[in-house]
Amino acid sequence: MGIIKGMYQVEGMSCASCAGSIQTMLSATEGVSSASVNLASEQVMVEFDNSVISLEQIEKTVDGLGFKLITRDLSLEEAQGMATMRLTRLRNNTILSGLFSLPVVLIAMVFHHVAYGNFIMMILTIPVLAWFGREFFIIAWKRILHFEANMDTLVALGTGSAFVFSAFNTIFPDYLVKRGMEPHVYYEAATVIITFILLGRYFEEKAKQRTSEAIKKLMGLGVKTARVIRNGVEKEMLISKIIKGDILVIRPGEKIPTDGRVVEGFSAIDESMITGESVPVNKWPGDEVIGATINQTGSLKVMAEKVGSDTMLSQIIRLVQEAQGSKAPIQKLADKTAAIFVPVVLGLALLTFIVWTIWPPATGAPFAFIAAVTVLVIACPCALGLATPTALMVGLGKAAQYGILVKDAQSLEMFCKTTAIVLDKTGTVTVGRPQVTDVIWDPEVVNLPQPAERDIPGAVVAIESMSEHPFAQALVNFFSPEISAKDEDKSAPLLADRSVKGFESITGKGVLARMAGDLYHIGSRSYIIDGGCAIPAGFDSEELKLKQQARSVVYVACNSRVVAMVALADTVKPGSVKAIEKLRAMGMQVHLLSGDSVSITSHIATEAGIEYFKAEATPGEKSEYVRRLKEQGFVVAMVGDGINDSPALAMADIGIAMGTGTDIAIESAQITLIKGDLEKLVTALRLSHETVKTIRQNLFWAFFYNMITIPLAAGVLYPFTGFMLNPMLAGAAMAFSSVSVVANSLRMRSKRIG
């Protein structure tokens, strides 16, 4: 018993005032210490004391407002299935509502003299309101019982009043005729309003689901089944059935089903999708393994230690879902406005009715009733409720499609204010692993006729394929051009040559082996000299030049004679230079931080076009560097990929992790670049600008629309010009405002950002 904090799904929210009502009601409930509701993600975060109030009571409180609180944990499959059903229901209701509304509009606008036209329209309108749009009336009624109102209240009052008034004039037309008034009907306004609101909600829901689908595709969800040993019997079962302590059997080439620990076997694991470590990591009994990583070489038996929502992959997915549940600061304006908007509109409608009932130019209650209905119609649903969520959901979805994960909406908005970018060196600006940069051959050896069977590059590949050193991997990748970039990290085990004899590896020095009758030494200068190998004249000066360029040098000797000198370095990524140029062109001040030596850091900074840098920086010094920039007035974004970057990522205004980096770095950051491509940083910055611009456009038009149209609907021009806005035109204007906001947000989907 004690304080519990949980995030739960809420069904039925349609506007900002819905979220506000749930939050207000829960916050005022005894035993609930805090509640935060987000419309975009349809989730509520509740912190409560379960010794005072139970989760079932909280569920009843929300249900009493007309919404459904789902308190059980949903699997990804269940959540996706529910979302698909919700979208399908919305789509079907929208289509059917449109099909029923079309003849109503045609009769009202074109064939209004058709026999029994009013009765036909009334019959066609009933299913639109009573079935396809029934949720508006159900929720509105429940809200009225709690003396509250929201956008659904306006929809229900506006369309319901229009229908009741029209039905009265259809059944009793003589009542107004005897009083000198035309018995107009407004069925088309009621049906069009329902149809367009459903259409707007369908667009919003579809935008959310596309965001989720893109994220799931990028994250690459783990395996569906696993082989489990229980009671001495091996059997295949669904991943959801695995429990802690199960022994899992993983064969070469398969994904690790869940987080656990090796209990038997040895293998190399490709953890690049989780940790960013491109070189496969050897795993022995007792070592931890991460779910969704790839077992490359040997068979393993693993004890499951984390399952379900506790796995690292699930935590990353949860991180993304929380982004959809967050609010941008700019949305606070819309939320505050929406909270008071509905009561204000209801008050204006009542005031309109009173004024036109007693105002001299009016003709009594029927005229006043029409004016009041027009006010209700034109104000619902307020485009303010759609302005921010739709833009954010499309922006987050667009980001996901570009391989950019945004933890929260606030980060997306804040990022566009950035004035200084701080970059970690290794793995961020550079590749993060050694690559061959230069090969210098001994001219005398190259020019001598060689035996046909002697292939020195091939021998280097065959021998180094048996080594797990990062330099060995780099040599194999360089001298085997047929290896694709996709297969680089697993090339060594594939290329091991059985003709290699007497292979020996001396840790930190080099390797020795025989192949095709030749003796090869491959390693450092000291190892080559200790092996009695002769170094050609001129290599000393070449090595000095290479080391001045922050290169590491490996010698290749055949039969005690050095035939080649290979330079390796962690090189600048192909897209880094271009990305940094673009950042500087956008007015960003770019900084480079590294724990490497001054010579290496300086060389990389120069090569990448970065003016400001700091070398030999500890994690604490990186964080302090960011703090000083903030004190100077910069809005700082820090980009990193390692554990040592996490303090600086947390210190920065915006922390950005390379997706090829560690999980700790990703957890510390607000934005993750999935593929570790620095050019995506430019894309993220542009996307931030575009999203915030779209939100501001939406809010402007939403405010402008209501400022102009509500007074027109109330009839402010009638005493001067005789103009009174027709409810049908009001419905069309209302629908146009809502759809235009959604359309403006969805416009970003087709706009090229990167």
PDB file of N, CA and C in Angstrom, residues 7-9 55 59 68-75 78-79 82:
ATOM      1  N   MET A   7       0.632   5.318 -15.925  1.00  0.00           N
ATOM      2  CA  MET A   7       0.134   5.976 -17.136  1.00  0.00           C
ATOM      3  C   MET A   7      -0.899   5.054 -17.771  1.00  0.00           C
ATOM      4  N   TYR A   8      -2.075   5.593 -18.046  1.00  0.00           N
ATOM      5  CA  TYR A   8      -3.176   4.791 -18.540  1.00  0.00           C
ATOM      6  C   TYR A   8      -3.779   5.423 -19.804  1.00  0.00           C
ATOM      7  N   GLN A   9      -4.348   4.552 -20.623  1.00  0.00           N
ATOM      8  CA  GLN A   9      -4.972   4.992 -21.866  1.00  0.00           C
ATOM      9  C   GLN A   9      -6.385   5.492 -21.592  1.00  0.00           C
ATOM     10  N   LEU A  55      -7.648   2.041  -7.882  1.00  0.00           N
ATOM     11  CA  LEU A  55      -7.609   2.293  -9.321  1.00  0.00           C
ATOM     12  C   LEU A  55      -8.989   2.117  -9.940  1.00  0.00           C
ATOM     13  N   GLU A  59     -11.061   4.763 -12.186  1.00  0.00           N
ATOM     14  CA  GLU A  59     -11.657   4.356 -13.460  1.00  0.00           C
ATOM     15  C   GLU A  59     -13.121   4.775 -13.534  1.00  0.00           C
ATOM     16  N   LYS A  68     -13.531   6.428 -21.242  1.00  0.00           N
ATOM     17  CA  LYS A  68     -13.173   5.086 -20.776  1.00  0.00           C
ATOM     18  C   LYS A  68     -11.696   5.050 -20.427  1.00  0.00           C
ATOM     19  N   LEU A  69     -11.394   4.673 -19.180  1.00  0.00           N
ATOM     20  CA  LEU A  69     -10.012   4.561 -18.713  1.00  0.00           C
ATOM     21  C   LEU A  69      -9.602   3.093 -18.752  1.00  0.00           C
ATOM     22  N   ILE A  70      -8.528   2.806 -19.478  1.00  0.00           N
ATOM     23  CA  ILE A  70      -8.019   1.434 -19.576  1.00  0.00           C
ATOM     24  C   ILE A  70      -6.861   1.301 -18.600  1.00  0.00           C
ATOM     25  N   THR A  71      -7.076   0.550 -17.527  1.00  0.00           N
ATOM     26  CA  THR A  71      -6.087   0.478 -16.449  1.00  0.00           C
ATOM     27  C   THR A  71      -5.123  -0.690 -16.585  1.00  0.00           C
ATOM     28  N   ARG A  72      -5.441  -1.673 -17.400  1.00  0.00           N
ATOM     29  CA  ARG A  72      -4.526  -2.806 -17.533  1.00  0.00           C
ATOM     30  C   ARG A  72      -3.428  -2.480 -18.540  1.00  0.00           C
ATOM     31  N   ASP A  73      -2.283  -3.142 -18.373  1.00  0.00           N
ATOM     32  CA  ASP A  73      -1.180  -2.941 -19.298  1.00  0.00           C
ATOM     33  C   ASP A  73      -1.522  -3.558 -20.641  1.00  0.00           C
ATOM     34  N   LEU A  74      -1.359  -2.777 -21.686  1.00  0.00           N
ATOM     35  CA  LEU A  74      -1.640  -3.256 -23.032  1.00  0.00           C
ATOM     36  C   LEU A  74      -0.347  -3.661 -23.719  1.00  0.00           C
ATOM     37  N   SER A  75      -0.355  -4.824 -24.355  1.00  0.00           N
ATOM     38  CA  SER A  75       0.795  -5.186 -25.177  1.00  0.00           C
ATOM     39  C   SER A  75       0.780  -4.328 -26.429  1.00  0.00           C
ATOM     40  N   GLU A  78      -1.951  -5.467 -28.698  1.00  0.00           N
ATOM     41  CA  GLU A  78      -3.293  -5.054 -28.267  1.00  0.00           C
ATOM     42  C   GLU A  78      -3.528  -3.582 -28.543  1.00  0.00           C
ATOM     43  N   ALA A  79      -2.526  -2.749 -28.214  1.00  0.00           N
ATOM     44  CA  ALA A  79      -2.653  -1.308 -28.439  1.00  0.00           C
ATOM     45  C   ALA A  79      -2.829  -1.007 -29.916  1.00  0.00           C
ATOM     46  N   MET A  82      -6.355  -2.096 -30.991  1.00  0.00           N
ATOM     47  CA  MET A  82      -7.374  -1.141 -30.561  1.00  0.00           C
ATOM     48  C   MET A  82      -7.341   0.120 -31.404  1.00  0.00           C
TER      49      MET A  82
END
